Coordinates of C-alpha atoms and ligand atoms in Angstrom, one line a residue:
M121 CA 5.7 11.4 -43.8
D122 CA 2.0 13.5 -43.5
T123 CA 2.1 16.0 -41.3
S124 CA -0.3 18.3 -42.6
P125 CA -3.5 19.2 -40.1
M126 CA -6.8 18.2 -42.1
T127 CA -7.3 18.9 -45.2
P128 CA -10.2 22.5 -45.0
F129 CA -14.1 21.2 -44.8
T130 CA -15.0 21.1 -48.5
T131 CA -17.1 17.7 -49.0
P132 CA -20.9 17.9 -48.1
F133 CA -21.9 15.9 -44.7
L134 CA -25.4 14.8 -43.1
P135 CA -26.7 17.0 -40.9
W136 CA -26.7 15.0 -36.8
P137 CA -29.9 14.2 -35.7
K138 CA -32.6 16.4 -34.3
K139 CA -32.8 16.4 -30.5
Q140 CA -36.6 17.8 -30.8
H141 CA -37.7 14.5 -31.0
Y142 CA -35.6 13.6 -27.5
Q143 CA -37.5 12.2 -24.3
E144 CA -35.8 14.3 -20.7
I145 CA -34.6 13.0 -18.2
P146 CA -37.4 12.0 -15.3
E147 CA -37.9 13.1 -12.6
D148 CA -39.9 10.2 -11.5
G149 CA -37.0 7.2 -11.2
N150 CA -38.9 5.5 -12.9
L151 CA -36.4 3.8 -15.1
E152 CA -38.5 0.8 -17.1
R153 CA -40.7 3.1 -18.4
Y154 CA -37.4 6.2 -19.1
Q155 CA -35.1 2.8 -21.0
E156 CA -38.9 2.4 -22.9
A157 CA -38.3 5.9 -23.7
L158 CA -35.7 6.0 -24.2
S159 CA -35.3 3.1 -26.6
K160 CA -37.7 5.6 -29.3
D161 CA -35.2 7.9 -29.3
L162 CA -32.6 4.7 -30.2
D163 CA -34.9 4.2 -33.1
Y164 CA -35.2 7.5 -34.6
I165 CA -31.4 7.6 -33.8
F166 CA -30.9 4.8 -35.4
S167 CA -32.5 5.7 -38.5
H168 CA -30.5 9.1 -38.5
T169 CA -27.7 7.0 -38.1
N170 CA -24.9 7.9 -41.7
Y171 CA -22.7 5.3 -43.4
E172 CA -22.0 6.6 -46.2
E173 CA -18.2 7.5 -46.0
S174 CA -18.7 10.7 -48.6
L175 CA -20.5 12.3 -46.3
A176 CA -18.4 11.3 -43.3
G177 CA -17.6 15.5 -44.1
N178 CA -13.7 16.8 -42.7
L179 CA -14.7 19.7 -40.8
P180 CA -11.2 20.9 -39.6
L181 CA -10.0 19.4 -36.6
P182 CA -8.4 22.4 -33.4
D183 CA -5.0 22.6 -34.0
L184 CA -3.4 20.5 -31.0
L185 CA -0.8 23.1 -30.6
K186 CA -2.2 26.4 -30.6
D187 CA -4.4 27.9 -27.6
P188 CA -8.1 27.5 -28.0
E189 CA -8.7 30.6 -25.9
T190 CA -6.4 33.1 -27.8
G191 CA -4.9 31.0 -30.9
I192 CA -1.7 31.4 -29.9
A193 CA 0.3 28.6 -30.9
I194 CA 3.3 27.2 -29.1
T195 CA 7.0 27.2 -29.7
E196 CA 8.7 24.8 -27.0
P197 CA 8.3 21.4 -25.4
S198 CA 7.8 23.5 -22.2
Q199 CA 4.9 24.7 -23.0
W200 CA 2.9 21.8 -23.7
P201 CA 2.4 21.0 -19.7
A202 CA 0.8 24.3 -19.7
L203 CA -1.6 24.1 -23.0
R204 CA -2.1 20.4 -21.6
Q205 CA -3.9 21.7 -18.8
K206 CA -5.7 23.6 -21.2
H207 CA -7.0 21.2 -22.4
L208 CA -7.8 18.8 -19.8
A209 CA -10.1 21.6 -18.4
N210 CA -12.4 21.5 -21.5
L211 CA -12.8 17.9 -21.9
E212 CA -13.3 18.2 -18.0
R213 CA -16.1 21.0 -18.5
I214 CA -17.8 19.9 -21.6
L215 CA -17.3 16.2 -22.0
Y216 CA -16.7 14.4 -18.8
G217 CA -16.8 16.4 -15.6
A218 CA -14.4 16.0 -12.7
L219 CA -12.9 12.9 -10.8
P220 CA -14.4 12.6 -7.7
P221 CA -11.9 13.4 -4.7
L222 CA -9.7 11.5 -3.3
P223 CA -11.5 9.3 0.1
Q224 CA -10.2 10.2 3.9
K225 CA -9.5 6.8 3.9
Q226 CA -8.4 3.3 1.6
Q227 CA -7.9 0.0 2.3
V228 CA -7.4 -4.1 1.1
E229 CA -7.2 -7.1 2.2
V230 CA -6.9 -10.2 0.5
L231 CA -10.4 -12.3 0.0
Q232 CA -8.5 -15.1 -1.1
E233 CA -5.9 -16.5 -3.6
K234 CA -5.2 -20.5 -4.3
E235 CA -2.6 -21.1 -7.0
V236 CA -4.9 -21.9 -10.8
F237 CA -3.1 -23.1 -14.4
Q238 CA -1.3 -26.0 -13.4
G239 CA 0.3 -23.6 -10.6
T240 CA 2.2 -20.5 -12.8
A241 CA 0.4 -17.8 -12.1
L242 CA -1.9 -16.7 -8.5
L243 CA -6.3 -16.2 -8.6
R244 CA -6.8 -13.9 -5.6
L245 CA -9.7 -12.0 -4.9
L246 CA -8.8 -8.7 -3.4
R247 CA -11.6 -6.4 -1.4
L248 CA -10.5 -2.6 -1.2
T249 CA -12.9 -0.6 0.9
L250 CA -12.7 3.2 -0.1
E251 CA -14.1 5.7 3.5
N252 CA -15.1 8.9 3.5
Q253 CA -16.5 10.4 7.0
G254 CA -18.0 7.8 8.6
K255 CA -19.6 6.3 4.4
I256 CA -18.2 3.2 3.0
H257 CA -17.4 1.6 -0.4
Q258 CA -16.3 -1.5 -1.7
A259 CA -15.4 -3.4 -5.1
T260 CA -14.2 -6.5 -5.4
L261 CA -10.6 -7.0 -7.4
L262 CA -9.9 -10.6 -9.2
C263 CA -6.3 -10.5 -10.4
Y264 CA -4.7 -12.8 -12.1
I265 CA -0.9 -12.7 -11.7
P266 CA 2.1 -14.8 -13.4
R267 CA 4.3 -16.9 -10.7
R268 CA 7.3 -15.6 -13.2
P269 CA 9.9 -13.8 -12.0
Y270 CA 8.7 -10.4 -10.8
P271 CA 8.0 -7.6 -10.6
V272 CA 5.3 -8.3 -14.2
P273 CA 3.3 -5.7 -15.8
A274 CA -0.2 -5.8 -15.5
I275 CA -3.1 -4.5 -17.5
I276 CA -6.6 -2.8 -15.1
A277 CA -9.2 -3.2 -17.1
L278 CA -13.0 -2.7 -15.5
N279 CA -15.5 -5.6 -16.1
F280 CA -19.3 -5.2 -17.9
Q281 CA -20.7 -8.5 -16.6
G282 CA -19.1 -8.9 -12.8
N283 CA -16.0 -11.2 -12.0
H284 CA -17.9 -14.4 -12.0
A285 CA -19.0 -13.4 -15.6
C286 CA -15.5 -13.4 -16.9
T287 CA -14.2 -16.4 -15.9
Q288 CA -15.5 -20.2 -15.5
D289 CA -13.7 -20.8 -12.4
P290 CA -16.8 -21.8 -9.3
D291 CA -14.3 -19.9 -6.1
V292 CA -15.2 -16.0 -8.1
P293 CA -18.0 -14.9 -6.2
V294 CA -20.5 -13.8 -8.3
S295 CA -21.1 -9.8 -8.1
P296 CA -23.6 -7.9 -5.3
W297 CA -24.8 -6.1 -7.9
P298 CA -28.3 -8.4 -9.2
Q299 CA -28.0 -6.8 -12.0
L300 CA -24.7 -8.1 -12.8
A301 CA -26.0 -11.0 -10.5
A302 CA -28.3 -12.6 -13.2
N303 CA -25.8 -13.0 -15.6
P304 CA -23.9 -17.0 -15.8
R305 CA -21.3 -18.0 -14.2
G306 CA -18.9 -17.6 -17.6
A307 CA -21.0 -15.0 -19.9
Q308 CA -18.0 -13.0 -20.9
A309 CA -15.1 -15.8 -20.0
N310 CA -14.1 -15.0 -23.8
R311 CA -13.3 -11.9 -23.9
W312 CA -10.7 -12.2 -21.1
D313 CA -8.1 -14.3 -21.7
F314 CA -6.7 -15.3 -18.9
R315 CA -4.0 -17.3 -19.3
L316 CA -2.2 -16.3 -22.1
L317 CA -2.1 -13.3 -20.9
C318 CA -0.1 -15.3 -17.3
D319 CA 2.0 -17.5 -19.8
A320 CA 3.4 -13.7 -21.7
G321 CA 3.5 -12.3 -18.5
C322 CA 1.1 -10.2 -17.8
A323 CA -0.2 -9.6 -14.5
V324 CA -4.3 -8.9 -14.8
I325 CA -6.8 -6.7 -12.5
T326 CA -10.2 -6.4 -12.8
C327 CA -12.7 -6.1 -10.9
A328 CA -16.9 -5.0 -12.2
Y329 CA -17.4 -1.9 -13.9
Y330 CA -21.3 -1.3 -11.2
D331 CA -18.7 -1.3 -8.3
F332 CA -18.1 2.2 -9.5
Y333 CA -21.5 3.3 -11.5
P334 CA -23.8 1.3 -12.4
D335 CA -24.9 2.2 -15.6
H336 CA -28.6 3.8 -15.8
V337 CA -29.8 6.5 -15.7
L338 CA -30.6 6.5 -12.0
G339 CA -26.8 5.0 -10.8
R340 CA -25.3 7.8 -8.9
P341 CA -26.3 7.8 -5.4
Q342 CA -24.8 3.8 -5.4
S343 CA -22.3 5.4 -7.3
V344 CA -19.0 6.5 -5.9
Y345 CA -19.9 9.3 -5.8
Q346 CA -22.6 8.8 -3.2
L347 CA -19.3 9.5 -0.6
F348 CA -19.0 13.0 -1.2
H349 CA -22.3 13.8 -1.9
A350 CA -26.0 13.1 -0.4
P351 CA -29.0 11.3 -2.0
Q352 CA -30.6 14.6 -3.1
E353 CA -27.3 15.5 -4.6
L354 CA -26.8 12.3 -7.2
T355 CA -30.4 12.6 -9.1
P356 CA -30.9 12.5 -13.4
K357 CA -30.1 15.9 -13.3
N358 CA -26.3 16.2 -10.8
R359 CA -24.9 15.6 -15.1
E360 CA -21.9 16.7 -13.2
F361 CA -21.6 13.2 -12.0
T362 CA -20.5 11.0 -14.9
A363 CA -20.2 7.8 -14.8
I364 CA -17.2 7.5 -17.3
S365 CA -14.9 10.2 -14.7
A366 CA -16.2 7.6 -12.1
W367 CA -15.0 4.8 -14.0
A368 CA -12.0 6.1 -14.3
Y369 CA -11.8 7.2 -10.5
G370 CA -12.0 3.6 -10.3
Y371 CA -9.0 2.9 -12.9
S372 CA -6.9 4.9 -10.3
R373 CA -7.9 3.2 -7.6
L374 CA -6.9 0.2 -9.1
R375 CA -3.5 1.2 -9.6
E376 CA -2.5 2.0 -6.2
T377 CA -4.3 -0.9 -5.5
A378 CA -1.9 -2.9 -7.9
A379 CA 1.4 -0.5 -8.3
A380 CA 1.7 -1.7 -4.0
L381 CA 1.6 -5.7 -5.2
P382 CA 5.2 -7.4 -4.2
E383 CA 4.3 -9.0 -8.2
I384 CA 3.8 -5.7 -9.6
D385 CA 6.5 -3.0 -11.7
P386 CA 4.5 -0.1 -10.8
A387 CA 6.0 1.5 -13.5
Q388 CA 4.2 -0.5 -16.4
L389 CA 0.7 0.0 -14.6
W390 CA -1.8 -0.3 -18.3
A391 CA -5.5 0.9 -18.5
H392 CA -7.4 -1.1 -20.9
G393 CA -11.1 -1.0 -22.2
H394 CA -13.8 -2.0 -24.4
S395 CA -17.0 0.9 -25.8
R396 CA -17.4 2.8 -23.4
L397 CA -14.5 1.3 -21.0
G398 CA -12.5 2.4 -23.7
K399 CA -13.4 6.3 -23.3
T400 CA -13.3 5.5 -20.1
A401 CA -9.3 3.7 -20.5
L402 CA -8.5 7.0 -21.8
W403 CA -10.2 10.0 -19.4
T404 CA -8.6 7.9 -17.3
I405 CA -4.7 8.5 -18.5
A406 CA -5.6 12.1 -19.1
H407 CA -5.7 12.3 -15.4
D408 CA -3.1 10.0 -14.1
D409 CA -0.2 10.8 -15.1
Q410 CA 1.4 7.3 -13.0
W411 CA -0.4 4.6 -15.9
A412 CA 3.0 3.5 -18.8
G413 CA -0.1 3.6 -21.7
A414 CA -3.4 3.0 -22.4
I415 CA -5.4 0.3 -24.4
S416 CA -8.9 1.7 -26.0
N417 CA -10.7 -0.9 -27.5
C418 CA -13.9 -0.4 -30.0
S419 CA -14.0 2.9 -27.9
G420 CA -15.7 4.6 -30.7
C421 CA -17.7 7.9 -30.1
G422 CA -16.9 9.9 -27.7
G423 CA -13.3 7.4 -26.9
A424 CA -10.7 8.0 -29.3
A425 CA -13.5 8.6 -33.0
L426 CA -13.7 11.7 -34.0
S427 CA -16.4 13.3 -33.0
R428 CA -16.8 16.1 -36.0
R429 CA -17.1 13.3 -38.6
N430 CA -20.4 12.8 -39.3
Y431 CA -20.6 8.9 -39.3
G432 CA -21.6 6.1 -36.7
E433 CA -22.5 7.2 -33.7
A434 CA -22.6 11.6 -32.9
L435 CA -22.0 12.7 -30.3
E436 CA -25.5 13.4 -29.6
C437 CA -26.2 9.7 -29.2
V438 CA -24.2 9.7 -26.3
D439 CA -25.5 12.9 -23.9
H440 CA -29.3 11.8 -24.8
V441 CA -29.9 7.5 -24.7
L442 CA -26.7 7.3 -22.4
S443 CA -26.9 10.9 -20.4
W444 CA -24.8 9.8 -17.1
W445 CA -21.9 9.1 -18.9
T446 CA -21.2 12.7 -20.1
T447 CA -21.8 16.2 -17.9
G448 CA -25.1 18.6 -19.4
N449 CA -22.6 20.8 -21.2
C450 CA -22.0 19.0 -23.6
R451 CA -25.8 19.7 -25.2
P452 CA -24.9 22.7 -27.7
Y453 CA -21.7 20.9 -28.9
A454 CA -23.6 17.6 -28.9
E455 CA -26.1 19.8 -31.6
H456 CA -22.9 21.2 -33.4
P457 CA -19.5 19.3 -32.5
E458 CA -18.0 21.8 -34.9
T459 CA -17.7 24.7 -32.1
L460 CA -16.0 22.0 -29.6
P461 CA -12.9 23.9 -29.0
F462 CA -11.2 20.3 -29.1
D463 CA -11.8 17.1 -30.3
Q464 CA -11.0 13.5 -29.7
H465 CA -7.0 13.3 -31.2
T466 CA -7.1 16.2 -28.3
L467 CA -8.1 13.5 -26.0
L468 CA -5.6 11.0 -27.0
A469 CA -2.6 13.8 -27.3
M470 CA -3.5 14.3 -23.2
A471 CA -1.6 10.7 -22.9
A472 CA 1.7 12.3 -25.0
P473 CA 4.1 11.0 -24.3
R474 CA 3.2 7.4 -23.2
P475 CA 1.6 5.3 -25.7
V476 CA -1.6 4.4 -26.7
L477 CA -2.8 1.8 -29.0
V478 CA -6.3 2.5 -30.2
T479 CA -8.3 -0.6 -32.0
S480 CA -11.4 -1.5 -34.1
A481 CA -12.8 -3.6 -35.5
K482 CA -14.6 -3.7 -39.4
E483 CA -18.5 -5.1 -38.4
D484 CA -19.2 -2.3 -35.4
Q485 CA -19.0 1.0 -38.5
W486 CA -20.9 1.9 -35.5
A487 CA -17.9 3.1 -33.6
D488 CA -16.3 4.7 -36.3
P489 CA -12.6 3.2 -37.3
M490 CA -11.5 5.5 -39.5
G491 CA -13.1 8.1 -37.2
Q492 CA -10.7 6.3 -34.5
F493 CA -7.9 6.8 -36.7
L494 CA -8.1 9.7 -38.2
A495 CA -7.6 11.2 -34.0
V496 CA -4.4 8.9 -33.9
R497 CA -3.4 10.5 -36.3
E498 CA -3.7 13.8 -36.1
A499 CA -2.7 13.4 -31.9
Q500 CA 0.5 13.1 -33.9
K501 CA 0.9 16.0 -33.5
A502 CA 1.6 15.8 -29.5
Y503 CA 4.0 12.6 -29.5
R504 CA 6.2 14.4 -32.4
F505 CA 6.3 18.2 -30.8
L506 CA 8.0 16.5 -27.2
G507 CA 10.3 14.4 -30.0
K508 CA 8.6 10.7 -29.8
P509 CA 8.2 9.0 -32.9
G510 CA 4.0 9.2 -34.0
L511 CA 2.7 6.3 -36.5
P512 CA 4.8 4.7 -38.8
S513 CA 2.5 6.1 -41.8
S514 CA -0.4 8.3 -42.0
E515 CA -2.5 5.2 -44.4
Y516 CA -4.5 3.2 -43.1
P517 CA -3.7 0.3 -42.2
P518 CA -5.3 -3.3 -44.7
L519 CA -7.6 -4.9 -42.2
G520 CA -6.1 -7.0 -39.6
T521 CA -2.8 -5.1 -39.8
L522 CA -1.1 -3.5 -35.9
L523 CA 0.2 -0.6 -37.1
M524 CA 2.2 1.0 -34.7
S525 CA 5.5 1.7 -33.2
P526 CA 6.9 2.7 -29.4
C527 CA 4.4 5.7 -28.3
Q528 CA 1.0 5.0 -30.2
G529 CA -0.7 2.1 -32.4
Y530 CA -3.7 1.3 -34.4
Y531 CA -5.5 -2.0 -36.0
E532 CA -9.1 -2.5 -37.5
R533 CA -9.7 -6.3 -37.6
Y534 CA -11.9 -8.6 -38.8
G535 CA -16.0 -9.3 -36.6
I536 CA -18.2 -7.2 -34.7
H537 CA -17.6 -5.1 -31.0
D538 CA -15.5 -7.3 -29.2
V539 CA -12.2 -8.5 -27.4
T540 CA -11.1 -11.7 -28.6
N541 CA -7.3 -13.1 -29.0
E542 CA -7.0 -11.5 -31.6
D543 CA -7.0 -8.0 -29.5
W544 CA -5.1 -9.8 -26.8
Q545 CA -2.1 -11.0 -28.1
N546 CA -1.9 -6.9 -30.4
T547 CA -1.9 -5.2 -27.0
L548 CA 1.1 -7.8 -25.8
R549 CA 2.9 -7.0 -28.8
F550 CA 2.2 -3.6 -28.5
I551 CA 2.7 -3.5 -24.3
H552 CA 5.7 -5.0 -25.7
Q553 CA 7.9 -3.4 -27.5
S554 CA 6.7 0.0 -25.6
R555 CA 8.3 -1.2 -22.9
Ligands
LIG37 C1 -23.6 2.0 -27.1 C2 -23.1 2.9 -27.2 C3 -21.9 3.3 -27.7 C4 -20.2 2.5 -26.6 C5 -21.2 0.9 -26.8 C6 -20.6 -0.1 -25.3 O1 -23.2 0.7 -28.1 O2 -23.8 3.8 -28.4 O3 -21.4 4.7 -27.3 O4 -19.7 2.4 -26.9 O5 -22.1 1.1 -26.4 O6 -20.4 0.1 -24.5 O7 -20.9 -1.0 -25.6

């Protein structure tokens, strides 16, 4: 097996898109105008995106086992936690920002419970209330729990369109967020195979990601950061308070809620996320060691895909068009990703030795499947250093083939940027063999 670091930069590559054409974050809070301006920037970015593998470049990656400041390599697993902390601090400072602190009080109430799937599972709705200095923040959790010899493992995943959009069940209330309430009931039910997962003995707990951070440039004052900061500290310019860290915070509050349920095994809680939430799932488990592992579905740029490759989405796009996802410190690095003291293999290595499955799709070249595979392959170094297996092969797997060890997994399936039945089947296989 090839364990050598990636070959030095030898291939030419296209420069990343240039920033000077871009719009600035508005001061006046006019969301429509900002979005209209950004769509022009996006047209520019799309027309400058590289999809030519021979032009993606192969810049050398920072060595996971070397101190990012001194360049000194560690030699003993006992030295990993201190080095890991340095990597984590860089990821936090440059890309994702710090997670909010714990609230003073956290409370869970059952809103509703009933049998589903011919009595083989329970549907339970929970309301989570976070309280801090007299302010409250609430989230509604939709749980599907198989009736099995307990305790069962659970997949915890935020959703994009509201709980009501994940299922056709008329008893699941429509999201209180106007932007999500507009989504028809069951609009994304195809992405949530609750029956399959329950039949396999796995619970699922979900909640709308808006409940922790409404996903737009003006979302900060309504996000979970409002528990800790006044509205004037939560403007579009306050990029230190990122959506990705707010969602990661949400994942961990859901994890705590799940861990307290009598039917759930607290040692078997898996963070699952698609796309921007796939990025979040990786950041979540980097921060919180109580997770069993993560499944990062089509996470792409700022997730599992390397930033040093110029292929598909560039970090510059996330930094500019989706500025509330990452910190303002990201900008100089987005223009020059080769200067980052880490790359996304570092994010993947933060999970080690816990298992992580990274998935991609053939028609999702924007998320750079090859860049995701190379990051997984490079992250093996941390697993092996800790005495755990990396991937069973260093070759790119054939389409539709799940390459996995108990610690790492990768596949690219046919189809588009989505969560499919095949993704859930592979997720279950990965979780099953990693337990
Ligand atoms: C955009 C964005 C990606 C992100 C995706 C998603 O395409 O550029 O970085 O992963 O949205 O979350 O759906």
